[in-house]
PDB file of C-alpha atoms in Angstrom:
ATOM      1  CA  MET A   1      11.243   4.454 -19.208  1.00 39.00           C
ATOM      2  CA  SER A   2      14.138   3.309 -17.490  1.00 41.00           C
ATOM      3  CA  PHE A   3      14.902  -0.396 -16.055  1.00 37.00           C
ATOM      4  CA  LYS A   4      17.322  -1.362 -13.453  1.00 40.00           C
ATOM      5  CA  HIS A   5      18.351  -4.571 -12.102  1.00 40.00           C
ATOM      6  CA  SER A   6      17.422  -5.551  -8.669  1.00 39.00           C
ATOM      7  CA  THR A   7      19.541  -7.644  -6.270  1.00 44.00           C
ATOM      8  CA  ARG A   8      16.365  -9.846  -6.385  1.00 38.00           C
ATOM      9  CA  LYS A   9      15.847 -11.772  -9.882  1.00 40.00           C
ATOM     10  CA  GLY A  10      13.959 -10.036 -12.403  1.00 38.00           C
ATOM     11  CA  ILE A  11      14.287  -6.723 -14.225  1.00 37.00           C
ATOM     12  CA  PHE A  12      11.858  -3.466 -12.380  1.00 38.00           C
ATOM     13  CA  ARG A  13      10.874   0.102 -13.307  1.00 43.00           C
ATOM     14  CA  SER A  14      12.206   2.385 -11.244  1.00 48.00           C
ATOM     15  CA  GLY A  15       9.718   3.714  -9.367  1.00 61.00           C
ATOM     16  CA  LYS A  16       8.929   7.260  -8.285  1.00 69.00           C
ATOM     17  CA  HIS A  17       8.180   8.290  -4.229  1.00 77.00           C
ATOM     18  CA  ASP A  18       6.139  10.657  -3.025  1.00 74.00           C
ATOM     19  CA  GLU A  19       7.677  12.969  -0.607  1.00 82.00           C
ATOM     20  CA  ASN A  20       5.738  11.467   2.281  1.00 89.00           C
ATOM     21  CA  HIS A  21       6.575   7.626   1.159  1.00 92.00           C
ATOM     22  CA  LYS A  22      10.005   7.149   3.347  1.00 91.00           C
ATOM     23  CA  GLU A  23       8.365   9.119   6.192  1.00 94.00           C
ATOM     24  CA  ILE A  24       4.847   6.961   6.325  1.00 95.00           C
ATOM     25  CA  ALA A  25       6.876   3.486   5.632  1.00 94.00           C
ATOM     26  CA  GLU A  26       8.679   4.192   8.994  1.00 94.00           C
ATOM     27  CA  ALA A  27       5.509   4.530  10.758  1.00 96.00           C
ATOM     28  CA  LEU A  28       4.267   1.678   9.865  1.00 96.00           C
ATOM     29  CA  ALA A  29       7.529  -0.285  10.816  1.00 95.00           C
ATOM     30  CA  HIS A  30       6.547   1.506  14.293  1.00 95.00           C
ATOM     31  CA  TYR A  31       3.504  -0.268  14.405  1.00 95.00           C
ATOM     32  CA  GLY A  32       4.484  -3.910  13.144  1.00 93.00           C
ATOM     33  CA  PRO A  33       6.872  -5.228  10.628  1.00 94.00           C
ATOM     34  CA  GLU A  34       8.498  -2.851   8.042  1.00 95.00           C
ATOM     35  CA  PRO A  35       6.704  -2.721   4.650  1.00 95.00           C
ATOM     36  CA  PHE A  36       7.725  -3.808   1.630  1.00 96.00           C
ATOM     37  CA  ASP A  37       8.468  -1.019  -0.982  1.00 94.00           C
ATOM     38  CA  THR A  38       6.535  -2.160  -3.782  1.00 94.00           C
ATOM     39  CA  THR A  39       6.913   1.131  -6.034  1.00 92.00           C
ATOM     40  CA  ARG A  40       9.233  -0.281  -8.433  1.00 90.00           C
ATOM     41  CA  VAL A  41       6.348  -3.155  -9.859  1.00 92.00           C
ATOM     42  CA  GLY A  42       4.298  -0.187 -11.444  1.00 89.00           C
ATOM     43  CA  GLY A  43       1.202  -0.905 -13.349  1.00 92.00           C
ATOM     44  CA  GLY A  44      -1.004   0.839 -10.704  1.00 93.00           C
ATOM     45  CA  PHE A  45       0.527  -1.762  -8.158  1.00 95.00           C
ATOM     46  CA  PRO A  46       0.314  -0.472  -4.734  1.00 95.00           C
ATOM     47  CA  ASP A  47       3.439   1.720  -3.087  1.00 95.00           C
ATOM     48  CA  LEU A  48       4.020  -0.589   0.306  1.00 96.00           C
ATOM     49  CA  ILE A  49       2.960  -4.128   0.874  1.00 96.00           C
ATOM     50  CA  TRP A  50       2.710  -4.110   4.994  1.00 96.00           C
ATOM     51  CA  PRO A  51       2.414  -7.975   6.821  1.00 95.00           C
ATOM     52  CA  PHE A  52       0.241  -6.742   9.758  1.00 94.00           C
ATOM     53  CA  GLN A  53      -1.012  -9.409  11.827  1.00 92.00           C
ATOM     54  CA  GLY A  54      -1.533 -12.632   9.299  1.00 91.00           C
ATOM     55  CA  ARG A  55      -3.065  -9.610   6.855  1.00 91.00           C
ATOM     56  CA  THR A  56      -1.181  -8.285   3.703  1.00 94.00           C
ATOM     57  CA  VAL A  57      -2.275  -5.025   3.483  1.00 95.00           C
ATOM     58  CA  GLY A  58      -1.393  -2.655   0.754  1.00 96.00           C
ATOM     59  CA  PHE A  59      -0.801   1.363   0.692  1.00 96.00           C
ATOM     60  CA  GLU A  60      -1.153   3.742  -2.141  1.00 95.00           C
ATOM     61  CA  VAL A  61       0.606   6.252  -1.072  1.00 95.00           C
ATOM     62  CA  LYS A  62      -0.425   9.938  -1.873  1.00 94.00           C
ATOM     63  CA  ARG A  63       0.451  14.002  -1.023  1.00 91.00           C
ATOM     64  CA  PRO A  64      -2.232  16.056   0.176  1.00 89.00           C
ATOM     65  CA  ASP A  65      -2.986  16.901  -3.241  1.00 90.00           C
ATOM     66  CA  GLY A  66      -2.684  13.224  -5.433  1.00 90.00           C
ATOM     67  CA  THR A  67      -5.285  11.433  -7.323  1.00 91.00           C
ATOM     68  CA  LEU A  68      -4.805   7.815  -8.584  1.00 93.00           C
ATOM     69  CA  THR A  69      -3.529   6.942 -11.813  1.00 93.00           C
ATOM     70  CA  PRO A  70      -6.015   5.151 -14.433  1.00 94.00           C
ATOM     71  CA  ALA A  71      -3.692   2.284 -13.667  1.00 94.00           C
ATOM     72  CA  GLN A  72      -4.203   2.441  -9.643  1.00 94.00           C
ATOM     73  CA  GLU A  73      -7.961   2.514 -10.253  1.00 94.00           C
ATOM     74  CA  ARG A  74      -7.764  -0.340 -12.398  1.00 95.00           C
ATOM     75  CA  VAL A  75      -5.924  -1.935  -9.214  1.00 94.00           C
ATOM     76  CA  HIS A  76      -8.278  -0.945  -6.675  1.00 93.00           C
ATOM     77  CA  GLY A  77     -10.984  -1.705  -8.182  1.00 93.00           C
ATOM     78  CA  GLU A  78      -9.934  -5.726  -9.348  1.00 93.00           C
ATOM     79  CA  TRP A  79      -7.553  -6.158  -5.803  1.00 93.00           C
ATOM     80  CA  CYS A  80      -8.528  -9.312  -4.586  1.00 90.00           C
ATOM     81  CA  GLY A  81      -5.697  -9.655  -1.517  1.00 85.00           C
ATOM     82  CA  GLY A  82      -5.935  -8.179   1.848  1.00 91.00           C
ATOM     83  CA  PRO A  83      -7.219  -4.253   2.743  1.00 94.00           C
ATOM     84  CA  LEU A  84      -6.173  -1.716   0.665  1.00 95.00           C
ATOM     85  CA  PHE A  85      -5.848   1.993   1.665  1.00 96.00           C
ATOM     86  CA  ILE A  86      -4.832   4.966  -0.159  1.00 96.00           C
ATOM     87  CA  ILE A  87      -2.748   6.890   2.443  1.00 96.00           C
ATOM     88  CA  GLN A  88      -1.430  10.674   2.689  1.00 95.00           C
ATOM     89  CA  SER A  89       0.266  10.823   6.195  1.00 96.00           C
ATOM     90  CA  PRO A  90       0.914   8.936   9.308  1.00 97.00           C
ATOM     91  CA  ASP A  91      -1.645  10.142  11.039  1.00 97.00           C
ATOM     92  CA  GLU A  92      -3.543   8.016   9.482  1.00 97.00           C
ATOM     93  CA  ILE A  93      -2.221   4.800  10.683  1.00 97.00           C
ATOM     94  CA  PRO A  94      -3.864   4.259  14.074  1.00 97.00           C
ATOM     95  CA  ALA A  95      -7.224   4.633  12.281  1.00 95.00           C
ATOM     96  CA  ILE A  96      -6.082   2.271   9.456  1.00 95.00           C
ATOM     97  CA  ILE A  97      -5.025  -0.406  12.196  1.00 95.00           C
ATOM     98  CA  GLU A  98      -8.404   0.116  13.822  1.00 93.00           C
ATOM     99  CA  LYS A  99     -10.447  -0.984  10.229  1.00 92.00           C
ATOM    100  CA  ILE A 100      -8.127  -3.728   9.727  1.00 91.00           C
ATOM    101  CA  GLN A 101      -9.056  -5.557  13.330  1.00 90.00           C
ATOM    102  CA  ARG A 102     -12.483  -4.658  13.465  1.00 82.00           C
ATOM    103  CA  PRO A 103     -14.142  -8.322  12.553  1.00 68.00           C
ATOM    104  CA  THR A 104     -16.379  -8.231   9.833  1.00 65.00           C
ATOM    105  CA  ILE A 105     -19.588  -9.532   9.316  1.00 51.00           C
ATOM    106  CA  ARG A 106     -20.057 -12.227   6.463  1.00 55.00           C
ATOM    107  CA  ARG A 107     -23.423 -12.320   5.237  1.00 54.00           C
ATOM    108  CA  PRO A 108     -24.077 -15.636   3.371  1.00 55.00           C
ATOM    109  CA  VAL A 109     -25.102 -14.977  -0.616  1.00 57.00           C
ATOM    110  CA  ILE A 110     -29.042 -15.303  -1.290  1.00 59.00           C
ATOM    111  CA  GLY A 111     -30.021 -16.372  -4.591  1.00 52.00           C
TER     112      GLY A 111
END
């Protein structure tokens, strides 16, 4: 495992980008703020964090034939932040934005 120093404080693992990562990040910036590249965090943490309309949206970037690692599956199962999506193409962004903007119905917990 290789480590390198960031311009921020701390040490981060060198993250790997899928070949569609840059294209998706640039497309997200077209729809809103530039996403944060968090591939170096590791441990299954999402590849991109996007502050969109007051929400923190996570993206796991995958190639069309890609699958989640066990660490990514764990993070997806335990994620308590904003919406978290697996994305393969910039073409998916409009549908994702629609899901983010759709109001959620909260039901009372009985019992």
